Amino acid sequence: VRPATPAESARVLAVCHAHGQAVVPQGGMTGLVGGGAPRDGDVVLSLERLTRVEDIDRDGLTLTAEAGVVLQTAQERCAEADLELPVDLGARGSATIGGLIATNAGGVRVIRHGMMRDSVLGLEAVLADGTVLSSMNRMLKNNVGYDLKQVFIGSEGTLGVVTRAVIRLRPRSKQVTTAIAAAPTVDTVIGFLGLLHADMGDDIASFEVMWPEYDAFVRARCPNLRPPLSPGLGFAVLVETLTESLVLERVLAAALRQGLIVDATVAKNERERAAFWAVREGAGEGMRALGPYFVYDVSMPIATMETFGTPRSPRATRRPPSWFWATWATAICMWSPPSVRRPRAIIAPSMTLSTGSSATTAARSRPSTVSEWRSAPTWAGRARRPRSRSCVR
Ligand SMILES: Cc1cc2nc3c(=O)[nH]c(=O)nc-3n(C[C@H](O)[C@H](O)[C@H](O)COP(=O)(O)OP(=O)(O)OC[C@H]3O[C@@H](n4cnc5c(N)ncnc54)[C@H](O)[C@@H]3O)c2cc1C
């Protein structure tokens, strides 16, 4: 069903509710865990026609838009007003405002602006029975009572369908400098981040770490991507700062002197910047070519990174040797040979580490296509599906 307005969306849900019909909302279908994949008999509620950018308030720094507006479209409209959206990610060409809210997306600027939750000022959602809950607050400061919109952010469609939202905007960054540096160990990566924090504070826009296995994977499997540094230098760190390049170069030089990094290169123009980002964002095709895989979007305290993310650690090496493993940013990707049908038991020990910490941990997994969802009922991701599905009756 493709409603054209929020009101039509509410009517669809009311009718489905009256008939006990399960409904699954879909945005741009870029989610990595198959939450938008329907089962036989489900009604799909596509938000693709809710594409109205209602307002960009230059003084109040807000965007008011319908849920089906694609992130990149919203970014372009904001740029025309010399403003920018705080959340950005590789799926920008398809992911929708509603989907970003439903998944509480983080994205590549999370270190500066936080997650989607931090940028949603107001929203409108339709409950399973068609009731419209509207909380289209446009103000930064609003301390009136309970903040009910929060329960819909990150609820993955399980509590209702987001139809409209008000997003906080920022002035457009005037200067952006992008670099890739190589750090030999997790400790030096952390030291490098500390140095950047001490020197630049809030001017750090992105800090994306690609583990050595990810770097090796890109070099072996993704011929279109060209990592700018030599192979075998350790962890590749993509840094973006809202400063002129001289400022970042000065900090990189200090990091080299202190042994926190062993090499670095700064993008000289927009083409090089895009090539750097492609290394971080463009490995999806190579991963899909390896077969069905599990993606875990994991948050953990910095202090546990070494243990969790590095295959040398005793916990991580519990996986069978035939498993291939790559870690980058907050994602951990695992491939198994076809004979492995029950990965849950293998994944569980690693997950204990992070759920036992004080950090928020979101474990997400999925085969790569909808048909694989259907044909692989023993996958861990399949077992988790009911949590992410919107079976609103
Ligand atoms: C290349 C790539 C890079 C990515 N990078 C990042 C990243 O850096 N950080 C990060 O956090 N995520 C990342 N993601 C995942 C990202 O969170 C999702 O892609 C995006 O937020 C989902 O938006 P969507 O419109 O595609 O939603 P869909 O995939 O269509 O849906 C996702 C879930 O939300 C529900 N849903 C969708 N729309 C609504 C709505 N209007 N109301 C209620 N429920 C709804 C669906 O039922 C489903 O459960 C990446 C994905 C890709 C493919």
Coordinates of C-alpha atoms and ligand atoms in Angstrom, one line a residue:
V1 CA 0.0 0.0 0.0
R2 CA 1.4 3.4 -1.0
P3 CA -0.4 6.1 0.8
A4 CA 0.2 9.7 -0.5
T5 CA -0.4 11.5 2.8
P6 CA 0.0 11.0 6.5
A7 CA -3.8 11.0 6.8
E8 CA -4.0 8.1 4.2
S9 CA -1.4 6.2 6.2
A10 CA -3.6 6.5 9.2
R11 CA -6.6 5.2 7.3
V12 CA -4.7 2.2 6.0
L13 CA -3.6 1.3 9.5
A14 CA -7.2 1.7 10.9
V15 CA -8.6 -0.6 8.2
C16 CA -5.9 -3.2 8.6
H17 CA -6.4 -3.1 12.4
A18 CA -10.1 -3.6 12.0
H19 CA -9.4 -6.8 10.0
G20 CA -6.5 -8.1 12.2
Q21 CA -4.1 -7.6 9.4
A22 CA -0.3 -7.3 10.1
V23 CA 1.4 -4.3 8.6
V24 CA 5.2 -3.8 7.9
P25 CA 6.3 -0.2 7.2
Q26 CA 9.1 0.3 4.6
G27 CA 11.2 3.3 3.9
G28 CA 14.2 3.1 1.6
M29 CA 14.8 -0.6 2.5
T30 CA 18.5 0.1 3.3
G31 CA 18.2 -1.2 6.9
L32 CA 20.8 -3.9 7.5
V33 CA 18.7 -6.3 9.5
G34 CA 15.7 -7.0 7.3
G35 CA 13.3 -5.3 9.6
G36 CA 11.2 -4.1 6.6
A37 CA 11.0 -7.5 5.1
P38 CA 7.4 -8.8 5.1
R39 CA 6.3 -12.3 5.7
D40 CA 3.6 -14.1 3.6
G41 CA 0.3 -12.4 4.2
D42 CA 1.7 -9.1 5.6
V43 CA 0.7 -5.8 4.2
V44 CA 3.6 -3.6 3.3
L45 CA 3.0 0.1 4.0
S46 CA 5.5 2.0 1.8
L47 CA 6.3 5.5 2.8
E48 CA 7.8 6.3 -0.6
R49 CA 5.1 8.8 -1.6
L50 CA 5.3 10.8 1.6
T51 CA 8.0 13.0 0.1
R52 CA 7.0 16.6 1.0
V53 CA 9.6 18.8 2.5
E54 CA 7.2 21.1 4.3
D55 CA 9.5 23.7 5.7
I56 CA 13.1 24.7 6.2
D57 CA 13.2 27.4 8.9
R58 CA 16.5 29.3 8.6
D59 CA 16.1 31.2 11.8
G60 CA 14.8 28.3 13.9
L61 CA 17.3 25.9 12.2
T62 CA 14.7 23.2 11.6
L63 CA 13.5 20.9 8.8
T64 CA 9.9 19.7 8.7
A65 CA 9.4 16.9 6.4
E66 CA 7.3 13.8 5.6
A67 CA 8.7 10.4 6.5
G68 CA 9.4 9.3 3.0
V69 CA 11.8 12.1 2.1
V70 CA 15.1 10.6 1.1
L71 CA 18.1 11.7 3.2
Q72 CA 20.0 13.0 0.2
T73 CA 17.1 15.1 -1.0
A74 CA 16.8 16.6 2.4
Q75 CA 20.5 17.3 2.5
E76 CA 20.3 19.1 -0.9
R77 CA 17.3 21.2 0.2
C78 CA 19.1 22.1 3.4
A79 CA 22.3 23.0 1.5
E80 CA 20.3 25.4 -0.6
A81 CA 19.5 27.3 2.6
D82 CA 23.2 27.0 3.7
L83 CA 22.3 24.6 6.4
E84 CA 23.0 20.9 6.9
L85 CA 21.4 17.8 8.6
P86 CA 23.5 16.4 11.4
V87 CA 23.1 12.8 10.4
D88 CA 24.8 11.5 7.3
L89 CA 25.5 7.9 6.1
G90 CA 26.5 5.8 3.1
A91 CA 22.9 4.9 2.3
R92 CA 21.9 8.6 1.9
G93 CA 20.6 8.1 -1.6
S94 CA 17.8 5.7 -0.5
A95 CA 17.4 5.9 3.3
T96 CA 14.4 8.0 4.4
I97 CA 13.8 10.4 7.3
G98 CA 11.3 8.0 8.7
G99 CA 13.7 5.0 8.4
L100 CA 16.5 7.0 10.0
I101 CA 14.2 7.8 12.9
A102 CA 12.8 4.2 13.2
T103 CA 16.4 2.8 13.3
N104 CA 17.9 5.7 15.4
A105 CA 20.7 5.8 12.8
G106 CA 24.1 6.9 13.8
G107 CA 26.0 7.6 10.7
V108 CA 29.4 9.0 9.9
R109 CA 29.0 12.2 12.0
V110 CA 27.9 10.5 15.1
I111 CA 31.1 11.6 17.0
R112 CA 30.1 15.3 16.4
H113 CA 26.3 15.4 16.4
G114 CA 25.2 12.1 18.1
M115 CA 22.6 9.8 16.8
M116 CA 19.3 10.5 15.1
R117 CA 17.6 10.8 18.5
D118 CA 19.7 13.8 19.2
S119 CA 18.4 15.6 16.2
V120 CA 14.7 14.8 16.3
L121 CA 12.8 17.7 17.8
G122 CA 9.3 16.5 16.9
L123 CA 7.4 13.8 15.1
E124 CA 4.0 12.5 14.1
A125 CA 3.3 8.8 14.3
V126 CA 0.3 6.6 13.6
L127 CA -0.5 3.8 16.0
A128 CA -1.7 0.4 14.9
D129 CA -5.3 1.3 15.2
G130 CA -4.9 4.5 13.1
T131 CA -4.7 6.9 16.0
V132 CA -2.5 9.8 15.1
L133 CA 0.0 11.0 17.8
S134 CA 1.3 14.4 16.9
S135 CA 4.2 16.0 18.7
M136 CA 5.6 18.3 16.0
N137 CA 7.7 20.4 18.4
R138 CA 10.0 22.8 16.6
M139 CA 11.8 24.3 19.6
L140 CA 15.2 23.3 20.9
K141 CA 14.1 23.9 24.4
N142 CA 10.9 22.1 25.4
N143 CA 10.5 20.9 28.9
V144 CA 6.8 20.4 29.0
G145 CA 6.1 17.0 30.5
Y146 CA 6.8 13.6 29.0
D147 CA 8.6 13.4 25.7
L148 CA 6.6 10.6 24.1
K149 CA 8.3 10.9 20.7
Q150 CA 11.4 9.3 22.2
V151 CA 9.7 5.8 22.3
F152 CA 9.2 5.9 18.5
I153 CA 12.9 6.7 17.8
G154 CA 14.7 3.4 17.3
S155 CA 11.5 1.4 17.7
E156 CA 11.9 0.0 14.1
G157 CA 8.2 0.3 13.3
T158 CA 7.1 -1.9 16.2
L159 CA 5.1 0.9 18.0
G160 CA 3.7 2.8 15.0
V161 CA 4.5 4.4 11.7
V162 CA 6.4 7.7 11.7
T163 CA 4.7 9.9 9.1
R164 CA 6.2 13.4 9.7
A165 CA 9.1 14.8 11.6
V166 CA 10.9 18.0 12.7
I167 CA 14.7 17.7 12.5
R168 CA 17.2 20.0 14.0
L169 CA 19.6 21.6 11.5
R170 CA 23.1 23.1 11.7
P171 CA 24.8 25.9 9.8
R172 CA 26.6 24.4 6.8
S173 CA 30.3 23.6 7.6
K174 CA 32.5 26.1 5.7
Q175 CA 35.7 24.0 5.9
V176 CA 36.1 20.3 5.8
T177 CA 39.5 18.5 5.7
T178 CA 39.7 14.7 5.3
A179 CA 42.6 12.4 6.0
I180 CA 43.4 8.8 6.3
A181 CA 46.1 7.8 8.8
A182 CA 47.5 4.4 9.7
A183 CA 47.9 3.5 13.4
P184 CA 49.7 0.3 14.4
T185 CA 47.6 -0.8 17.4
V186 CA 44.2 -0.2 19.0
D187 CA 46.1 1.7 21.8
T188 CA 47.6 4.1 19.3
V189 CA 44.2 4.6 17.6
I190 CA 42.8 5.6 21.0
G191 CA 45.8 7.9 21.7
F192 CA 45.4 9.5 18.3
L193 CA 41.7 10.2 19.0
G194 CA 42.8 11.7 22.4
L195 CA 45.3 14.0 20.6
L196 CA 42.6 15.1 18.1
H197 CA 40.1 15.8 20.9
A198 CA 42.7 17.7 22.9
D199 CA 43.6 19.9 20.0
M200 CA 40.4 20.2 18.1
G201 CA 37.5 19.5 20.4
D202 CA 34.2 19.8 18.6
D203 CA 35.9 20.3 15.2
I204 CA 36.2 16.6 14.8
A205 CA 33.4 15.6 12.4
S206 CA 34.2 12.0 11.8
F207 CA 36.6 9.4 13.2
E208 CA 36.1 6.0 11.4
V209 CA 38.4 3.1 12.2
M210 CA 38.9 0.2 9.8
W211 CA 40.5 -2.8 11.3
P212 CA 43.4 -4.5 9.5
E213 CA 41.2 -7.3 8.3
Y214 CA 38.8 -4.8 6.7
D215 CA 41.7 -3.1 5.0
A216 CA 43.0 -6.4 3.7
F217 CA 39.4 -7.4 2.6
V218 CA 39.0 -4.1 0.6
R219 CA 42.4 -4.6 -1.1
A220 CA 41.6 -8.2 -2.0
R221 CA 38.0 -8.0 -3.0
C222 CA 37.1 -4.5 -4.0
P223 CA 39.2 -3.5 -7.1
N224 CA 37.3 -0.3 -7.5
L225 CA 38.4 1.0 -4.1
R226 CA 41.9 2.3 -3.7
P227 CA 43.1 2.6 -0.1
P228 CA 45.5 5.6 -0.2
L229 CA 48.1 4.2 2.2
S230 CA 50.4 1.2 1.8
P231 CA 49.1 -2.2 2.9
G232 CA 50.0 -3.8 6.2
L233 CA 50.3 -0.6 8.3
G234 CA 47.7 -1.6 10.8
F235 CA 44.4 0.3 11.5
A236 CA 43.2 2.7 8.8
V237 CA 41.6 5.8 10.4
L238 CA 39.5 8.1 8.4
V239 CA 39.4 11.5 10.0
E240 CA 37.4 14.5 9.0
T241 CA 37.7 17.9 10.7
L242 CA 35.8 21.1 10.3
T243 CA 39.1 23.0 10.0
E244 CA 41.4 24.1 7.2
S245 CA 43.9 21.4 6.2
L246 CA 46.9 23.1 7.8
V247 CA 45.3 22.6 11.2
L248 CA 44.8 18.9 10.7
E249 CA 48.2 18.5 9.1
R250 CA 49.8 20.0 12.3
V251 CA 48.0 17.4 14.5
L252 CA 49.0 14.6 12.1
A253 CA 52.6 15.7 12.4
A254 CA 52.4 15.6 16.2
A255 CA 50.8 12.2 16.1
L256 CA 53.6 10.9 13.8
R257 CA 56.2 12.3 16.2
Q258 CA 54.5 10.6 19.1
G259 CA 54.3 7.3 17.3
L260 CA 50.5 7.2 17.4
I261 CA 50.4 6.9 13.7
V262 CA 52.9 5.7 11.2
D263 CA 51.7 7.3 8.0
A264 CA 48.9 9.7 6.8
T265 CA 47.6 11.5 3.8
V266 CA 45.3 14.4 3.4
A267 CA 42.7 14.7 0.6
K268 CA 43.8 17.5 -1.7
N269 CA 40.4 18.0 -3.4
E270 CA 36.8 16.8 -3.4
R271 CA 37.6 13.8 -5.7
E272 CA 40.2 12.5 -3.3
R273 CA 37.9 13.1 -0.4
A274 CA 35.2 11.0 -2.2
A275 CA 37.8 8.3 -2.8
F276 CA 38.7 8.2 0.9
W277 CA 35.1 7.9 1.9
A278 CA 34.5 5.2 -0.7
V279 CA 37.0 3.0 1.1
R280 CA 34.9 3.3 4.2
E281 CA 31.4 3.1 2.6
G282 CA 31.9 1.2 -0.6
A283 CA 32.8 -2.4 0.5
G284 CA 29.1 -3.6 0.4
E285 CA 29.3 -5.1 -3.0
G286 CA 32.5 -7.1 -2.2
M287 CA 30.8 -8.3 1.0
R288 CA 27.7 -9.5 -0.8
A289 CA 29.9 -11.4 -3.4
L290 CA 31.2 -13.5 -0.5
G291 CA 27.7 -14.8 0.2
P292 CA 25.2 -14.3 3.0
Y293 CA 26.6 -12.6 6.0
F294 CA 25.8 -11.3 9.4
V295 CA 26.2 -7.6 10.3
Y296 CA 26.4 -6.5 13.9
D297 CA 26.1 -2.8 14.6
V298 CA 27.8 -2.8 18.0
S299 CA 28.4 0.0 20.5
M300 CA 30.9 -0.5 23.3
P301 CA 33.2 1.6 25.6
I302 CA 36.5 2.5 24.0
A303 CA 38.3 0.6 26.7
T304 CA 36.9 -2.7 25.4
M305 CA 37.6 -2.2 21.7
E306 CA 40.8 -4.2 21.7
T307 CA 39.2 -7.3 23.3
F308 CA 36.1 -7.1 21.2
G309 CA 37.2 -6.1 17.8
T310 CA 40.5 -7.8 17.3
P311 CA 40.4 -11.4 16.2
R312 CA 43.6 -12.1 18.2
S313 CA 41.7 -11.8 21.4
P314 CA 40.7 -15.1 23.1
R315 CA 37.0 -14.5 22.9
A316 CA 36.9 -13.6 19.3
T317 CA 39.0 -16.6 18.2
R318 CA 36.3 -18.9 19.5
R319 CA 34.7 -18.6 16.1
P320 CA 35.6 -21.5 13.8
P321 CA 38.6 -20.8 11.6
S322 CA 36.5 -21.0 8.4
W323 CA 34.6 -17.8 9.5
F324 CA 35.7 -14.6 7.9
W325 CA 35.5 -11.5 10.0
A326 CA 35.8 -7.8 9.3
T327 CA 35.4 -4.9 11.6
W328 CA 35.0 -1.2 10.8
A329 CA 33.5 1.8 12.5
T330 CA 30.7 0.2 14.7
A331 CA 30.0 -2.7 12.4
I332 CA 31.3 -6.3 12.6
C333 CA 30.7 -8.5 9.6
M334 CA 30.9 -12.3 9.7
W335 CA 30.6 -14.7 6.8
S336 CA 30.2 -18.5 7.3
P337 CA 30.7 -21.4 5.0
P338 CA 27.3 -22.8 3.8
S339 CA 27.7 -25.8 6.1
V340 CA 27.4 -23.6 9.2
R341 CA 23.7 -23.4 10.0
R342 CA 23.6 -22.3 13.6
P343 CA 25.8 -19.2 14.1
R344 CA 24.0 -18.1 17.2
A345 CA 26.0 -20.2 19.5
I346 CA 29.2 -18.8 18.0
I347 CA 28.1 -15.2 18.2
A348 CA 26.8 -15.4 21.8
P349 CA 30.2 -15.4 23.6
S350 CA 31.2 -12.1 21.9
M351 CA 27.9 -10.5 22.6
T352 CA 28.2 -11.2 26.3
L353 CA 31.2 -9.0 26.4
S354 CA 29.4 -6.0 25.2
T355 CA 26.0 -6.5 26.8
G356 CA 27.8 -6.9 30.1
S357 CA 29.2 -3.5 29.7
S358 CA 27.5 -0.2 30.5
A359 CA 27.3 0.7 26.8
T360 CA 24.3 0.5 24.6
T361 CA 24.5 -2.6 22.5
A362 CA 22.5 -3.1 19.4
A363 CA 23.0 -6.5 17.9
R364 CA 21.7 -6.7 14.3
S365 CA 22.1 -9.4 11.8
R366 CA 20.7 -10.4 8.5
P367 CA 21.2 -12.3 5.3
S368 CA 21.8 -10.0 2.4
T369 CA 18.5 -10.4 0.4
V370 CA 14.9 -11.0 1.3
S371 CA 14.9 -14.4 -0.4
E372 CA 17.8 -15.4 1.8
W373 CA 15.6 -14.4 4.8
R374 CA 13.0 -16.8 3.7
S375 CA 15.4 -19.7 2.9
A376 CA 17.6 -19.5 6.0
P377 CA 15.2 -20.0 8.9
T378 CA 18.0 -21.0 11.3
W379 CA 19.9 -17.8 11.0
A380 CA 20.4 -15.7 14.1
G381 CA 18.9 -12.8 12.2
R382 CA 15.8 -14.7 11.5
A383 CA 15.4 -15.5 15.1
R384 CA 15.6 -11.8 16.0
R385 CA 13.1 -10.7 13.3
P386 CA 10.0 -10.5 15.5
R387 CA 11.6 -7.7 17.5
S388 CA 12.2 -5.6 14.4
R389 CA 9.0 -6.3 12.6
S390 CA 6.1 -4.0 12.8
C391 CA 3.4 -6.5 13.2
V392 CA 0.8 -4.0 14.1
R393 CA -2.6 -5.7 14.3
Ligands
LIG1 C1 25.7 1.6 2.7 C2 25.0 1.7 4.1 C3 25.6 2.4 5.1 C4 24.9 2.6 6.3 N1 25.6 3.3 7.2 C5 25.1 3.4 8.4 C6 25.7 4.1 9.5 O1 26.8 4.6 9.2 N2 25.1 4.2 10.7 C7 23.9 3.7 10.9 O2 23.4 3.8 12.0 N3 23.2 3.0 10.0 C8 23.8 2.8 8.8 N4 23.1 2.1 7.8 C9 21.8 1.6 8.1 C10 20.8 2.7 8.3 O3 20.4 2.8 9.6 C11 19.5 2.4 7.6 O4 20.0 2.2 6.2 C12 18.5 3.5 7.5 O5 18.4 4.2 8.7 C13 17.1 2.9 7.3 O6 16.3 3.8 6.5 P1 15.3 3.3 5.5 O7 14.5 4.4 5.0 O8 16.1 2.6 4.4 O9 14.5 2.2 6.3 P2 14.1 0.7 6.0 O10 15.3 -0.1 5.7 O11 13.0 0.7 4.9 O12 13.4 0.3 7.3 C14 14.2 0.1 8.5 C15 13.3 -0.3 9.7 O13 12.5 0.8 10.0 C16 11.1 0.6 9.8 N5 10.6 1.8 9.2 C17 11.0 2.4 8.0 N6 10.3 3.5 7.9 C18 9.5 3.7 8.9 C19 8.6 4.6 9.3 N7 8.3 5.7 8.6 N8 7.9 4.5 10.5 C20 8.1 3.4 11.3 N9 9.0 2.4 10.9 C21 9.7 2.6 9.8 C22 11.1 -0.7 8.9 O14 9.9 -1.4 9.2 C23 12.3 -1.4 9.4 O15 12.1 -2.1 10.6 C24 23.7 2.0 6.5 C25 23.1 1.2 5.5 C26 23.7 1.1 4.3 C27 23.0 0.3 3.2

